[in-house]
PDB file of C-alpha atoms in Angstrom:
ATOM      1  CA  MET J   1      85.019  92.054  -0.315  1.00  0.00           C
ATOM      2  CA  THR J   2      85.955  91.370  -3.941  1.00  0.00           C
ATOM      3  CA  ASP J   3      84.585  94.252  -6.052  1.00  0.00           C
ATOM      4  CA  PHE J   4      87.508  96.654  -6.388  1.00  0.00           C
ATOM      5  CA  THR J   5      88.522  99.289  -8.882  1.00  0.00           C
ATOM      6  CA  PHE J   6      91.190  97.746 -11.101  1.00  0.00           C
ATOM      7  CA  ILE J   7      94.148  99.862 -12.226  1.00  0.00           C
ATOM      8  CA  SER J   8      96.504  98.794 -14.989  1.00  0.00           C
ATOM      9  CA  SER J   9      97.605 102.158 -16.377  1.00  0.00           C
ATOM     10  CA  ALA J  10     100.660 104.025 -15.144  1.00  0.00           C
ATOM     11  CA  ASP J  11      98.793 107.222 -16.066  1.00  0.00           C
ATOM     12  CA  ASN J  12      96.322 106.746 -13.227  1.00  0.00           C
ATOM     13  CA  GLU J  13      96.485 109.810 -10.945  1.00  0.00           C
ATOM     14  CA  LYS J  14      96.838 107.783  -7.743  1.00  0.00           C
ATOM     15  CA  ILE J  15      99.646 105.722  -9.233  1.00  0.00           C
ATOM     16  CA  LYS J  16     101.446 108.846 -10.422  1.00  0.00           C
ATOM     17  CA  LEU J  17     101.051 110.373  -6.961  1.00  0.00           C
ATOM     18  CA  TYR J  18     102.569 107.280  -5.320  1.00  0.00           C
ATOM     19  CA  LYS J  19     105.604 107.427  -7.591  1.00  0.00           C
ATOM     20  CA  ARG J  20     106.092 111.154  -7.102  1.00  0.00           C
ATOM     21  CA  LEU J  21     105.783 110.899  -3.326  1.00  0.00           C
ATOM     22  CA  SER J  22     108.318 108.075  -3.242  1.00  0.00           C
ATOM     23  CA  ALA J  23     110.850 110.202  -5.099  1.00  0.00           C
ATOM     24  CA  ASP J  24     110.208 113.751  -3.907  1.00  0.00           C
ATOM     25  CA  LYS J  25     110.845 114.892  -0.314  1.00  0.00           C
ATOM     26  CA  LYS J  26     109.425 118.364  -0.947  1.00  0.00           C
ATOM     27  CA  LEU J  27     106.185 116.929  -2.296  1.00  0.00           C
ATOM     28  CA  ARG J  28     105.910 114.594   0.700  1.00  0.00           C
ATOM     29  CA  ARG J  29     106.180 117.569   3.041  1.00  0.00           C
ATOM     30  CA  LYS J  30     103.850 119.745   0.994  1.00  0.00           C
ATOM     31  CA  GLU J  31     101.113 117.124   0.806  1.00  0.00           C
ATOM     32  CA  GLN J  32     101.900 115.631   4.242  1.00  0.00           C
ATOM     33  CA  LEU J  33     101.802 112.183   2.636  1.00  0.00           C
ATOM     34  CA  PHE J  34     104.309 109.328   2.421  1.00  0.00           C
ATOM     35  CA  THR J  35     104.446 105.846   0.919  1.00  0.00           C
ATOM     36  CA  VAL J  36     104.808 102.394   2.425  1.00  0.00           C
ATOM     37  CA  GLU J  37     105.259  99.006   0.792  1.00  0.00           C
ATOM     38  CA  GLY J  38     104.417  95.574   2.142  1.00  0.00           C
ATOM     39  CA  ALA J  39     101.724  93.838   4.172  1.00  0.00           C
ATOM     40  CA  ARG J  40     103.379  94.375   7.540  1.00  0.00           C
ATOM     41  CA  LEU J  41     104.164  98.069   7.143  1.00  0.00           C
ATOM     42  CA  THR J  42     100.675  98.802   5.851  1.00  0.00           C
ATOM     43  CA  ALA J  43      99.173  96.900   8.784  1.00  0.00           C
ATOM     44  CA  ASP J  44     101.507  98.706  11.206  1.00  0.00           C
ATOM     45  CA  ALA J  45     100.378 102.063   9.854  1.00  0.00           C
ATOM     46  CA  ALA J  46      96.734 101.135  10.345  1.00  0.00           C
ATOM     47  CA  ALA J  47      97.432  99.778  13.841  1.00  0.00           C
ATOM     48  CA  GLU J  48      99.020 103.094  14.843  1.00  0.00           C
ATOM     49  CA  ALA J  49      96.008 105.041  13.569  1.00  0.00           C
ATOM     50  CA  ILE J  50      97.913 106.429  10.582  1.00  0.00           C
ATOM     51  CA  GLU J  51      95.389 107.524   7.985  1.00  0.00           C
ATOM     52  CA  LEU J  52      95.590 105.447   4.806  1.00  0.00           C
ATOM     53  CA  HIS J  53      94.984 107.753   1.859  1.00  0.00           C
ATOM     54  CA  CYS J  54      94.852 104.854  -0.606  1.00  0.00           C
ATOM     55  CA  VAL J  55      95.972 101.220  -0.812  1.00  0.00           C
ATOM     56  CA  PHE J  56      96.991  99.209  -3.884  1.00  0.00           C
ATOM     57  CA  PHE J  57      97.338  95.433  -4.039  1.00  0.00           C
ATOM     58  CA  THR J  58      97.707  92.705  -6.633  1.00  0.00           C
ATOM     59  CA  GLU J  59      95.448  89.688  -7.070  1.00  0.00           C
ATOM     60  CA  ASN J  60      98.227  87.445  -5.758  1.00  0.00           C
ATOM     61  CA  ALA J  61      98.625  89.664  -2.691  1.00  0.00           C
ATOM     62  CA  LEU J  62      94.903  89.377  -1.998  1.00  0.00           C
ATOM     63  CA  LYS J  63      95.279  85.606  -1.911  1.00  0.00           C
ATOM     64  CA  LYS J  64      98.557  85.457   0.008  1.00  0.00           C
ATOM     65  CA  TYR J  65      97.876  88.209   2.553  1.00  0.00           C
ATOM     66  CA  SER J  66      94.113  87.875   2.766  1.00  0.00           C
ATOM     67  CA  GLU J  67      94.001  88.071   6.561  1.00  0.00           C
ATOM     68  CA  ALA J  68      95.949  91.342   6.712  1.00  0.00           C
ATOM     69  CA  LEU J  69      93.958  92.865   3.867  1.00  0.00           C
ATOM     70  CA  GLU J  70      90.592  91.748   5.249  1.00  0.00           C
ATOM     71  CA  LEU J  71      91.433  93.571   8.469  1.00  0.00           C
ATOM     72  CA  LEU J  72      92.131  96.729   6.480  1.00  0.00           C
ATOM     73  CA  PHE J  73      88.922  96.289   4.491  1.00  0.00           C
ATOM     74  CA  SER J  74      86.975  96.246   7.755  1.00  0.00           C
ATOM     75  CA  LYS J  75      88.488  99.556   8.902  1.00  0.00           C
ATOM     76  CA  TYR J  76      88.465 101.703   5.782  1.00  0.00           C
ATOM     77  CA  ASN J  77      86.076 102.772   3.062  1.00  0.00           C
ATOM     78  CA  LYS J  78      86.054 100.572  -0.024  1.00  0.00           C
ATOM     79  CA  LYS J  79      87.135 103.545  -2.155  1.00  0.00           C
ATOM     80  CA  THR J  80      90.492 103.466  -0.333  1.00  0.00           C
ATOM     81  CA  PHE J  81      91.455 100.232  -2.125  1.00  0.00           C
ATOM     82  CA  SER J  82      92.406  99.440  -5.703  1.00  0.00           C
ATOM     83  CA  MET J  83      93.631  96.229  -7.293  1.00  0.00           C
ATOM     84  CA  ILE J  84      96.589  96.706  -9.630  1.00  0.00           C
ATOM     85  CA  SER J  85      98.301  94.601 -12.266  1.00  0.00           C
ATOM     86  CA  ASP J  86     101.527  92.738 -11.535  1.00  0.00           C
ATOM     87  CA  GLU J  87     103.321  94.926 -14.073  1.00  0.00           C
ATOM     88  CA  LEU J  88     102.185  98.081 -12.317  1.00  0.00           C
ATOM     89  CA  ALA J  89     103.183  96.644  -8.941  1.00  0.00           C
ATOM     90  CA  ALA J  90     106.667  95.964 -10.287  1.00  0.00           C
ATOM     91  CA  SER J  91     106.962  99.610 -11.352  1.00  0.00           C
ATOM     92  CA  LEU J  92     105.984 100.795  -7.861  1.00  0.00           C
ATOM     93  CA  SER J  93     108.146  98.405  -5.892  1.00  0.00           C
ATOM     94  CA  ASP J  94     111.327  99.513  -4.177  1.00  0.00           C
ATOM     95  CA  THR J  95     112.333  95.931  -3.325  1.00  0.00           C
ATOM     96  CA  GLN J  96     113.417  92.848  -5.256  1.00  0.00           C
ATOM     97  CA  MET J  97     110.786  90.608  -3.640  1.00  0.00           C
ATOM     98  CA  SER J  98     107.650  92.748  -3.606  1.00  0.00           C
ATOM     99  CA  GLN J  99     104.624  91.529  -1.655  1.00  0.00           C
ATOM    100  CA  GLY J 100     102.339  93.464  -3.995  1.00  0.00           C
ATOM    101  CA  ILE J 101     100.843  95.783  -1.364  1.00  0.00           C
ATOM    102  CA  PHE J 102     101.402  99.550  -1.391  1.00  0.00           C
ATOM    103  CA  ALA J 103      99.857 102.463   0.477  1.00  0.00           C
ATOM    104  CA  ILE J 104      99.903 106.231   0.573  1.00  0.00           C
ATOM    105  CA  CYS J 105      99.690 107.358   4.202  1.00  0.00           C
ATOM    106  CA  ARG J 106      99.071 110.704   5.839  1.00  0.00           C
ATOM    107  CA  MET J 107     101.839 111.942   8.120  1.00  0.00           C
ATOM    108  CA  PRO J 108     100.830 112.239  11.771  1.00  0.00           C
ATOM    109  CA  LYS J 109     100.465 115.816  12.953  1.00  0.00           C
ATOM    110  CA  SER J 110     103.594 117.142  14.625  1.00  0.00           C
ATOM    111  CA  ASP J 111     103.673 119.853  17.296  1.00  0.00           C
ATOM    112  CA  ASN J 112     107.213 120.586  18.469  1.00  0.00           C
ATOM    113  CA  ALA J 113     106.111 123.044  21.144  1.00  0.00           C
ATOM    114  CA  ALA J 114     103.733 120.510  22.672  1.00  0.00           C
ATOM    115  CA  GLN J 115     106.360 117.758  22.643  1.00  0.00           C
ATOM    116  CA  TYR J 116     108.937 120.013  24.279  1.00  0.00           C
ATOM    117  CA  ALA J 117     106.375 121.020  26.904  1.00  0.00           C
ATOM    118  CA  GLU J 118     105.946 117.352  27.845  1.00  0.00           C
ATOM    119  CA  MET J 119     109.674 116.784  28.363  1.00  0.00           C
ATOM    120  CA  LYS J 120     110.843 116.332  31.914  1.00  0.00           C
ATOM    121  CA  SER J 121     113.896 115.276  33.861  1.00  0.00           C
ATOM    122  CA  GLY J 122     114.294 111.527  33.586  1.00  0.00           C
ATOM    123  CA  GLY J 123     113.412 111.428  29.907  1.00  0.00           C
ATOM    124  CA  LYS J 124     115.726 109.755  27.416  1.00  0.00           C
ATOM    125  CA  TYR J 125     116.338 111.423  24.086  1.00  0.00           C
ATOM    126  CA  ILE J 126     118.590 111.151  21.048  1.00  0.00           C
ATOM    127  CA  ILE J 127     119.541 114.173  18.948  1.00  0.00           C
ATOM    128  CA  LEU J 128     120.585 113.223  15.420  1.00  0.00           C
ATOM    129  CA  ASP J 129     122.661 115.904  13.721  1.00  0.00           C
ATOM    130  CA  ASN J 130     123.038 115.774   9.930  1.00  0.00           C
ATOM    131  CA  ILE J 131     122.457 112.026   9.545  1.00  0.00           C
ATOM    132  CA  GLN J 132     122.212 111.586   5.771  1.00  0.00           C
ATOM    133  CA  ASP J 133     121.907 107.859   5.090  1.00  0.00           C
ATOM    134  CA  PRO J 134     118.239 106.755   4.999  1.00  0.00           C
ATOM    135  CA  GLY J 135     119.164 103.198   6.008  1.00  0.00           C
ATOM    136  CA  ASN J 136     121.062 104.434   9.050  1.00  0.00           C
ATOM    137  CA  MET J 137     118.137 106.655   9.989  1.00  0.00           C
ATOM    138  CA  GLY J 138     115.707 103.749   9.794  1.00  0.00           C
ATOM    139  CA  THR J 139     117.977 101.549  11.900  1.00  0.00           C
ATOM    140  CA  MET J 140     118.240 104.275  14.537  1.00  0.00           C
ATOM    141  CA  LEU J 141     114.465 104.694  14.681  1.00  0.00           C
ATOM    142  CA  ARG J 142     114.000 100.956  15.078  1.00  0.00           C
ATOM    143  CA  THR J 143     116.616 100.838  17.851  1.00  0.00           C
ATOM    144  CA  ALA J 144     115.017 103.817  19.603  1.00  0.00           C
ATOM    145  CA  ASP J 145     111.701 101.982  19.557  1.00  0.00           C
ATOM    146  CA  ALA J 146     113.290  98.850  21.021  1.00  0.00           C
ATOM    147  CA  CYS J 147     115.147 100.793  23.735  1.00  0.00           C
ATOM    148  CA  GLY J 148     112.201 102.901  24.851  1.00  0.00           C
ATOM    149  CA  ILE J 149     113.714 106.239  23.846  1.00  0.00           C
ATOM    150  CA  ASP J 150     111.194 109.005  24.565  1.00  0.00           C
ATOM    151  CA  ALA J 151     111.890 110.956  21.379  1.00  0.00           C
ATOM    152  CA  ILE J 152     114.284 111.260  18.480  1.00  0.00           C
ATOM    153  CA  ILE J 153     115.157 114.834  17.551  1.00  0.00           C
ATOM    154  CA  THR J 154     116.334 115.196  13.956  1.00  0.00           C
ATOM    155  CA  CYS J 155     118.391 118.245  13.019  1.00  0.00           C
ATOM    156  CA  ASN J 156     119.295 118.793   9.350  1.00  0.00           C
ATOM    157  CA  CYS J 157     118.918 115.065   8.635  1.00  0.00           C
ATOM    158  CA  CYS J 158     117.639 113.038   5.708  1.00  0.00           C
ATOM    159  CA  ASP J 159     113.864 112.727   5.484  1.00  0.00           C
ATOM    160  CA  VAL J 160     112.472 110.183   7.946  1.00  0.00           C
ATOM    161  CA  TYR J 161     109.744 109.478   5.366  1.00  0.00           C
ATOM    162  CA  ASN J 162     112.228 108.468   2.671  1.00  0.00           C
ATOM    163  CA  PRO J 163     111.036 105.028   1.462  1.00  0.00           C
ATOM    164  CA  LYS J 164     114.356 103.435   2.447  1.00  0.00           C
ATOM    165  CA  THR J 165     114.032 104.850   5.959  1.00  0.00           C
ATOM    166  CA  VAL J 166     110.425 103.715   6.222  1.00  0.00           C
ATOM    167  CA  ARG J 167     111.404 100.208   5.157  1.00  0.00           C
ATOM    168  CA  SER J 168     114.463  99.850   7.399  1.00  0.00           C
ATOM    169  CA  ALA J 169     112.598 101.256  10.417  1.00  0.00           C
ATOM    170  CA  MET J 170     110.246  98.253  10.149  1.00  0.00           C
ATOM    171  CA  GLY J 171     107.188 100.056  11.512  1.00  0.00           C
ATOM    172  CA  SER J 172     109.044 101.928  14.255  1.00  0.00           C
ATOM    173  CA  LEU J 173     108.584 105.181  12.325  1.00  0.00           C
ATOM    174  CA  MET J 174     104.916 105.014  13.328  1.00  0.00           C
ATOM    175  CA  ARG J 175     105.690 104.442  17.013  1.00  0.00           C
ATOM    176  CA  VAL J 176     108.650 106.682  17.857  1.00  0.00           C
ATOM    177  CA  ASN J 177     108.093 110.323  18.784  1.00  0.00           C
ATOM    178  CA  ILE J 178     110.025 112.431  16.273  1.00  0.00           C
ATOM    179  CA  ILE J 179     110.824 116.126  16.558  1.00  0.00           C
ATOM    180  CA  ASP J 180     112.399 117.875  13.576  1.00  0.00           C
ATOM    181  CA  ASP J 181     114.109 121.080  14.667  1.00  0.00           C
ATOM    182  CA  ASP J 182     117.177 123.301  14.667  1.00  0.00           C
ATOM    183  CA  ILE J 183     119.851 121.876  16.960  1.00  0.00           C
ATOM    184  CA  TYR J 184     120.250 125.113  18.912  1.00  0.00           C
ATOM    185  CA  ASN J 185     116.530 125.294  19.679  1.00  0.00           C
ATOM    186  CA  ALA J 186     116.452 121.587  20.520  1.00  0.00           C
ATOM    187  CA  VAL J 187     119.283 121.867  23.042  1.00  0.00           C
ATOM    188  CA  LEU J 188     117.753 125.018  24.532  1.00  0.00           C
ATOM    189  CA  ASN J 189     114.425 123.266  25.128  1.00  0.00           C
ATOM    190  CA  LEU J 190     116.059 120.159  26.560  1.00  0.00           C
ATOM    191  CA  LYS J 191     118.036 122.201  29.048  1.00  0.00           C
ATOM    192  CA  LYS J 192     114.915 124.180  29.973  1.00  0.00           C
ATOM    193  CA  ALA J 193     113.314 120.850  30.851  1.00  0.00           C
ATOM    194  CA  GLY J 194     116.229 120.003  33.124  1.00  0.00           C
ATOM    195  CA  ILE J 195     117.655 117.346  30.833  1.00  0.00           C
ATOM    196  CA  ALA J 196     121.438 116.943  30.656  1.00  0.00           C
ATOM    197  CA  VAL J 197     122.813 117.033  27.119  1.00  0.00           C
ATOM    198  CA  TYR J 198     125.716 114.798  26.072  1.00  0.00           C
ATOM    199  CA  ALA J 199     127.759 114.901  22.867  1.00  0.00           C
ATOM    200  CA  ALA J 200     129.089 111.661  21.356  1.00  0.00           C
ATOM    201  CA  VAL J 201     132.636 112.430  20.224  1.00  0.00           C
ATOM    202  CA  ILE J 202     135.857 110.680  19.244  1.00  0.00           C
ATOM    203  CA  ASP J 203     138.058 112.009  22.020  1.00  0.00           C
ATOM    204  CA  SER J 204     140.045 109.926  24.485  1.00  0.00           C
ATOM    205  CA  SER J 205     139.677 112.664  27.102  1.00  0.00           C
ATOM    206  CA  ALA J 206     135.863 112.536  26.981  1.00  0.00           C
ATOM    207  CA  VAL J 207     133.881 110.631  29.601  1.00  0.00           C
ATOM    208  CA  SER J 208     133.472 106.944  28.782  1.00  0.00           C
ATOM    209  CA  LEU J 209     129.898 106.042  27.867  1.00  0.00           C
ATOM    210  CA  THR J 210     129.868 103.302  30.506  1.00  0.00           C
ATOM    211  CA  GLU J 211     130.746 105.855  33.189  1.00  0.00           C
ATOM    212  CA  CYS J 212     127.904 108.237  32.341  1.00  0.00           C
ATOM    213  CA  ASP J 213     125.107 108.425  34.900  1.00  0.00           C
ATOM    214  CA  PHE J 214     121.823 108.297  32.984  1.00  0.00           C
ATOM    215  CA  SER J 215     119.709 107.585  36.083  1.00  0.00           C
ATOM    216  CA  LYS J 216     118.128 111.023  35.673  1.00  0.00           C
ATOM    217  CA  GLY J 217     117.767 110.613  31.932  1.00  0.00           C
ATOM    218  CA  GLY J 218     119.619 112.569  29.318  1.00  0.00           C
ATOM    219  CA  ALA J 219     119.852 113.553  25.673  1.00  0.00           C
ATOM    220  CA  VAL J 220     122.758 112.391  23.524  1.00  0.00           C
ATOM    221  CA  MET J 221     123.825 114.163  20.334  1.00  0.00           C
ATOM    222  CA  ILE J 222     125.086 111.916  17.525  1.00  0.00           C
ATOM    223  CA  GLY J 223     126.682 113.444  14.449  1.00  0.00           C
ATOM    224  CA  ASN J 224     127.035 112.840  10.744  1.00  0.00           C
ATOM    225  CA  GLU J 225     128.254 109.473   9.452  1.00  0.00           C
ATOM    226  CA  GLY J 226     131.494 110.808   8.016  1.00  0.00           C
ATOM    227  CA  ASN J 227     132.234 113.937  10.001  1.00  0.00           C
ATOM    228  CA  GLY J 228     130.641 113.487  13.397  1.00  0.00           C
ATOM    229  CA  LEU J 229     129.468 116.533  15.336  1.00  0.00           C
ATOM    230  CA  PRO J 230     130.769 119.981  14.363  1.00  0.00           C
ATOM    231  CA  SER J 231     132.738 121.507  17.227  1.00  0.00           C
ATOM    232  CA  GLU J 232     130.203 124.323  17.591  1.00  0.00           C
ATOM    233  CA  HIS J 233     127.475 121.740  18.141  1.00  0.00           C
ATOM    234  CA  SER J 234     129.370 119.472  20.524  1.00  0.00           C
ATOM    235  CA  ALA J 235     130.199 122.621  22.528  1.00  0.00           C
ATOM    236  CA  LEU J 236     126.485 122.956  23.313  1.00  0.00           C
ATOM    237  CA  ALA J 237     126.584 119.781  25.406  1.00  0.00           C
ATOM    238  CA  ASP J 238     127.004 119.587  29.158  1.00  0.00           C
ATOM    239  CA  VAL J 239     129.177 116.481  28.888  1.00  0.00           C
ATOM    240  CA  PRO J 240     131.250 115.023  26.015  1.00  0.00           C
ATOM    241  CA  LEU J 241     131.093 111.229  25.948  1.00  0.00           C
ATOM    242  CA  THR J 242     132.928 108.597  23.955  1.00  0.00           C
ATOM    243  CA  ILE J 243     132.663 104.873  23.325  1.00  0.00           C
ATOM    244  CA  LYS J 244     135.959 103.368  24.442  1.00  0.00           C
ATOM    245  CA  MET J 245     137.295 100.842  21.926  1.00  0.00           C
ATOM    246  CA  HIS J 246     140.036  98.241  21.770  1.00  0.00           C
ATOM    247  CA  GLY J 247     142.861  97.958  19.284  1.00  0.00           C
ATOM    248  CA  THR J 248     143.323 100.486  16.518  1.00  0.00           C
ATOM    249  CA  ILE J 249     139.611 101.049  15.827  1.00  0.00           C
ATOM    250  CA  ASN J 250     138.637 104.596  16.738  1.00  0.00           C
ATOM    251  CA  SER J 251     135.145 104.974  15.263  1.00  0.00           C
ATOM    252  CA  LEU J 252     131.948 103.061  14.514  1.00  0.00           C
ATOM    253  CA  ASN J 253     129.144 103.283  11.990  1.00  0.00           C
ATOM    254  CA  ALA J 254     126.757 106.007  13.210  1.00  0.00           C
ATOM    255  CA  ALA J 255     123.834 103.593  13.549  1.00  0.00           C
ATOM    256  CA  MET J 256     126.001 101.118  15.481  1.00  0.00           C
ATOM    257  CA  ALA J 257     127.232 103.848  17.828  1.00  0.00           C
ATOM    258  CA  ALA J 258     123.686 105.096  18.313  1.00  0.00           C
ATOM    259  CA  GLY J 259     122.564 101.569  19.172  1.00  0.00           C
ATOM    260  CA  ILE J 260     125.236 101.187  21.854  1.00  0.00           C
ATOM    261  CA  ILE J 261     124.359 104.580  23.331  1.00  0.00           C
ATOM    262  CA  MET J 262     120.621 103.877  23.338  1.00  0.00           C
ATOM    263  CA  TRP J 263     121.221 100.527  25.034  1.00  0.00           C
ATOM    264  CA  GLU J 264     123.139 102.265  27.814  1.00  0.00           C
ATOM    265  CA  LEU J 265     120.362 104.833  28.146  1.00  0.00           C
ATOM    266  CA  SER J 266     117.747 102.083  28.354  1.00  0.00           C
ATOM    267  CA  LYS J 267     119.549 100.312  31.206  1.00  0.00           C
ATOM    268  CA  ALA J 268     119.541 103.355  33.488  1.00  0.00           C
TER     269      ALA J 268
END
């Protein structure tokens, strides 16, 4: 397939939409659309049955990533695709080494009530409270995917569809179950499902992570990068837990701490 619409103007409506979606969380939520960049992420979206609203690629990308693009061409209507100039690609790119492939994707439908209804004792969940760094969020999603976490519950966090989160999650955004909710409602539903709730805290009197029994599953709350969990939120937990450390270090990067906790959950 070689006969594509060619776009070179930044005034093109699809190009303007891509730029606005990349920059505006409220617009992403209103339109239920988000952006991805790169051959792998676009292919991952298609593989996970994410609807591709439109795809842009450069002539060089068509040559270099022909196999990935040909697969997309076979799955979607020709009108989905547009070739763009290198200059336009540079204006869209959020990376220094752009592959020249960009897509606008439709967000998967989310039904919190249905996801809560499917929860059961033995499930493994992470509750993220006020995580604000998109890179940290993406790392946590990727780790959750690797560790087989049943769902990530985000409470007052940065947008999981922020381009930096999408990029750092490396496709895991499309595979991890995500529930966005109020922390009080999240904890209430977890406890209704018979799932023990833990709070990750910096407190020497808390139970050591390695001594927690996750054989029946559990949900662990992880707080903000700088401030941790507010006391009123950690008080919602059944058990406070802490990662015991050596020397004078008393805290870890939130994504690092989440990774250690998810690894322990995955081993149970």
